[in-house]
C-alpha positions as MATLAB code, in Angstrom:
seq = 'MTPEQAAGAARPAVQKLGSGFIECPRTLRRARQMGISGWAFLVTGRGAVLGDVRTETVAAAIGILSPDAVADGWEAAARVATPSAVAEVSRAECCRWGIDYLAGFPPLARLVELVEPVVAAADATGMPLFAAWRGMPVPADAAPAARAAVLLHLLYEYYSGASLMAVRAAGMTAMEIILAGPEGESGAVTYGWSPPYPPVGPLVRRRLWVESVTDRIVAQAYGVLEAAERVELVNLLGAAATSVRMSPPNLD';
ca = [
     -31.518  -44.901   11.212;
     -28.081  -46.268   10.368;
     -24.883  -44.753   11.834;
     -24.050  -43.212    8.444;
     -27.519  -41.707    8.088;
     -27.241  -40.275   11.588;
     -23.834  -38.772   10.821;
     -25.188  -37.023    7.739;
     -28.399  -35.838    9.375;
     -26.559  -34.450   12.404;
     -23.821  -32.682   10.443;
     -25.483  -29.234    9.938;
     -26.430  -28.909   13.609;
     -23.003  -30.067   14.790;
     -21.287  -27.535   12.544;
     -23.413  -24.735   13.998;
     -23.295  -25.757   17.643;
     -19.709  -26.937   17.775;
     -18.207  -23.778   16.325;
     -20.528  -21.272   17.990;
     -18.197  -20.141   20.741;
     -15.325  -19.282   18.378;
     -17.284  -16.442   16.746;
     -19.306  -15.430   19.804;
     -19.032  -11.664   20.562;
     -18.129  -12.373   24.191;
     -15.375  -14.757   23.127;
     -13.935  -12.215   20.719;
     -14.113   -9.551   23.427;
     -12.113  -11.822   25.734;
      -9.567  -12.408   22.969;
      -9.188   -8.660   22.381;
      -8.581   -8.179   26.096;
      -5.637  -10.558   25.687;
      -4.396   -8.545   22.700;
      -5.539  -11.155   20.155;
      -7.527  -10.133   17.063;
     -10.617  -11.982   15.905;
      -8.728  -13.665   13.075;
      -5.826  -14.662   15.329;
      -8.307  -16.224   17.740;
     -10.069  -18.058   14.915;
      -6.717  -19.769   14.358;
      -5.417  -20.122   17.904;
      -8.788  -20.768   19.525;
      -8.787  -24.123   17.755;
      -5.084  -24.773   17.239;
      -3.590  -23.790   20.596;
      -4.409  -27.209   22.061;
      -1.576  -28.565   19.885;
       0.926  -26.702   22.041;
       3.971  -24.669   21.037;
       4.255  -25.985   17.483;
       5.316  -24.486   14.170;
       2.769  -22.647   12.048;
       3.026  -25.331    9.362;
       1.758  -27.878   11.886;
      -1.225  -25.737   12.834;
      -2.068  -25.046    9.192;
      -1.933  -28.761    8.392;
      -4.123  -29.673   11.368;
      -6.796  -27.050   10.671;
      -6.540  -27.704    6.945;
      -9.325  -25.480    5.678;
      -7.538  -22.144    6.173;
      -4.858  -20.681    3.931;
      -1.397  -21.481    5.372;
      -0.337  -17.845    4.977;
      -3.425  -16.671    6.853;
      -2.799  -19.255    9.580;
       0.776  -18.012    9.919;
      -0.434  -14.424   10.301;
      -2.882  -15.356   13.065;
      -0.665  -17.833   14.899;
       2.389  -15.581   14.953;
       0.390  -12.519   16.004;
      -1.147  -14.395   18.937;
       2.222  -15.867   19.928;
       3.570  -12.372   20.500;
       1.111  -11.775   23.360;
       0.218  -15.189   24.814;
       1.463  -18.763   24.985;
      -0.526  -21.509   23.254;
      -1.323  -23.085   26.629;
      -2.802  -19.795   27.883;
      -4.900  -19.419   24.732;
      -6.048  -23.044   24.988;
      -7.247  -22.487   28.555;
      -9.130  -19.354   27.525;
     -10.604  -21.155   24.523;
     -11.916  -23.993   26.683;
     -13.240  -21.529   29.272;
     -15.050  -19.554   26.578;
     -16.495  -22.754   25.136;
     -17.865  -23.601   28.586;
     -19.171  -20.061   29.051;
     -20.866  -20.178   25.639;
     -22.598  -23.391   26.665;
     -23.951  -21.795   29.830;
     -25.118  -18.712   27.908;
     -26.759  -20.563   25.039;
     -27.629  -24.078   26.207;
     -28.490  -23.855   29.909;
     -32.142  -23.177   29.074;
     -32.451  -26.089   26.657;
     -34.890  -28.439   28.457;
     -33.522  -31.831   27.295;
     -29.901  -30.795   27.950;
     -29.146  -33.739   30.241;
     -30.333  -36.210   27.623;
     -28.304  -34.463   24.914;
     -25.146  -34.869   27.017;
     -26.053  -38.473   27.775;
     -26.229  -39.302   24.063;
     -23.314  -37.206   22.768;
     -20.825  -38.358   25.419;
     -20.532  -41.997   24.280;
     -20.280  -40.915   20.634;
     -17.324  -38.659   21.416;
     -15.710  -41.331   23.589;
     -16.068  -43.981   20.872;
     -14.674  -41.812   18.058;
     -11.435  -43.040   16.472;
      -9.008  -40.092   16.581;
      -6.534  -41.589   14.103;
      -5.331  -38.860   11.736;
      -7.293  -36.168   13.612;
      -4.796  -34.213   15.744;
      -7.135  -31.375   16.710;
      -9.869  -33.744   17.818;
      -7.378  -35.861   19.767;
      -5.822  -32.800   21.427;
      -9.183  -31.316   22.410;
     -10.415  -34.647   23.738;
      -7.240  -34.917   25.808;
      -8.045  -31.598   27.498;
     -10.491  -32.659   30.219;
     -13.544  -30.661   31.182;
     -13.325  -29.415   34.787;
     -15.017  -31.877   37.138;
     -17.262  -29.159   38.553;
     -18.358  -27.853   35.144;
     -22.049  -27.087   34.709;
     -24.015  -29.482   32.464;
     -24.375  -26.789   29.793;
     -20.617  -26.196   29.810;
     -19.995  -29.915   29.456;
     -22.458  -30.057   26.570;
     -20.661  -27.227   24.746;
     -17.278  -28.953   25.043;
     -18.739  -32.251   23.816;
     -20.345  -30.476   20.859;
     -17.063  -28.802   19.970;
     -15.354  -32.184   20.141;
     -17.956  -33.569   17.765;
     -17.322  -30.581   15.497;
     -13.575  -31.289   15.461;
     -14.314  -34.949   14.719;
     -16.361  -34.005   11.655;
     -13.696  -31.486   10.604;
     -10.953  -34.094   10.800;
     -13.024  -36.593    8.832;
     -13.778  -33.959    6.199;
     -10.068  -33.240    5.691;
      -9.457  -36.950    5.114;
     -12.265  -37.062    2.583;
     -11.042  -33.918    0.797;
      -7.606  -35.429    0.315;
      -9.092  -38.756   -0.812;
     -11.096  -36.859   -3.437;
      -7.943  -35.205   -4.742;
      -9.322  -31.782   -3.848;
      -7.679  -28.841   -2.114;
      -9.102  -26.912    0.820;
      -9.692  -23.925   -1.453;
     -11.628  -26.068   -3.930;
     -13.911  -27.569   -1.282;
     -14.800  -24.045   -0.069;
     -15.414  -22.756   -3.595;
     -17.774  -25.666   -4.264;
     -19.770  -24.884   -1.132;
     -22.611  -22.433   -0.524;
     -20.297  -19.487    0.253;
     -18.259  -19.846   -2.947;
     -15.635  -17.189   -3.571;
     -16.683  -15.109   -0.569;
     -16.002  -18.128    1.621;
     -12.594  -18.581    0.039;
     -11.735  -14.961    0.805;
     -12.964  -15.340    4.389;
     -10.648  -18.308    4.929;
      -7.655  -16.506    3.502;
      -7.491  -17.930   -0.045;
      -6.660  -15.402   -2.749;
      -7.757  -15.431   -6.420;
      -7.468  -16.505   -9.168;
      -9.915  -19.314   -8.440;
     -10.559  -22.428  -10.540;
     -13.953  -23.017  -12.223;
     -16.521  -24.210   -9.687;
     -18.667  -26.406  -11.953;
     -16.467  -29.529  -11.952;
     -16.000  -29.316   -8.172;
     -19.624  -29.536   -7.024;
     -20.107  -33.252   -7.609;
     -16.789  -34.018   -5.951;
     -17.876  -31.999   -2.913;
     -20.967  -34.200   -2.589;
     -18.687  -37.239   -2.633;
     -16.534  -35.634    0.078;
     -19.583  -35.111    2.280;
     -20.634  -38.727    1.777;
     -17.189  -40.036    2.734;
     -17.079  -37.695    5.733;
     -20.335  -39.197    6.976;
     -18.980  -42.698    6.411;
     -15.917  -41.952    8.553;
     -17.900  -40.252   11.320;
     -20.481  -43.070   11.318;
     -18.029  -45.274   13.220;
     -18.677  -43.294   16.415;
     -22.461  -43.239   16.011;
     -22.391  -47.010   15.941;
     -22.118  -46.999   19.727;
     -25.781  -45.934   19.934;
     -28.883  -47.976   19.209;
     -30.896  -46.978   16.129;
     -33.612  -45.293   18.201;
     -30.989  -43.383   20.168;
     -29.445  -42.123   16.945;
     -32.804  -40.753   15.821;
     -33.256  -39.133   19.218;
     -29.791  -37.564   19.124;
     -30.276  -36.149   15.624;
     -33.576  -34.601   16.727;
     -32.046  -33.158   19.896;
     -29.123  -31.643   17.991;
     -31.514  -30.020   15.522;
     -33.672  -28.684   18.342;
     -30.617  -27.309   20.162;
     -29.390  -25.558   17.014;
     -32.819  -23.981   16.527;
     -32.931  -22.942   20.178;
     -29.569  -21.203   19.881;
     -30.640  -19.408   16.711;
     -34.052  -18.305   17.990;
     -33.168  -17.336   21.561;
     -29.691  -15.794   21.802;
     -28.741  -14.497   25.250;
     -28.367  -10.860   26.151;
     -24.770  -10.022   25.207;
     -24.636   -6.598   26.889;
];
């Protein structure tokens, strides 16, 4: 398995595992306790690591969300908490999610062993969210499952940054890449984009090109592993994603 093949094969599992904590009911409950709505946390839970920056900066870094919707979430959260406080809570919830969902995954130690060098080798050029998250160290005494969750979120931010590069290279907008995806117009609404929407037909092939280029960019980091290790990592990521889906913890 080549690095590019590994990047493509791992992408669905990384997207599921790396973003899991953001929409977790316990995470959203913690956000509400801080006075932050679910939407505001969707924005600040990822973007707060950038620090006390303007909304335009956050919107540009996240990329996939409507700038107006980002502004609504960022400004609402800023009225009740500083970005540094939200970033600490976001990391803590990511670690907690890992303990809740991944602690019972038998090959957890091997998953961490394989993901860690990939994250360390990733080139963060042009990826501010990935760079900022990677610069926020995991506590030294963190449980293995917590460490795994942070590493998976880092991998998620790496893919997200690469995808934004590919979208721009394709001459597409964030709204167009969502419309061309499986969620279509409902996805566009979810991410804050309002109609009227352009025809989807001409966008589908360009989306496939974007995914291919994303994998090519991300492949650089997978090159740190041997071919057999890449196969093993892809299989472990898929198994972890299935484990999370089939055996959610008790959220009471």
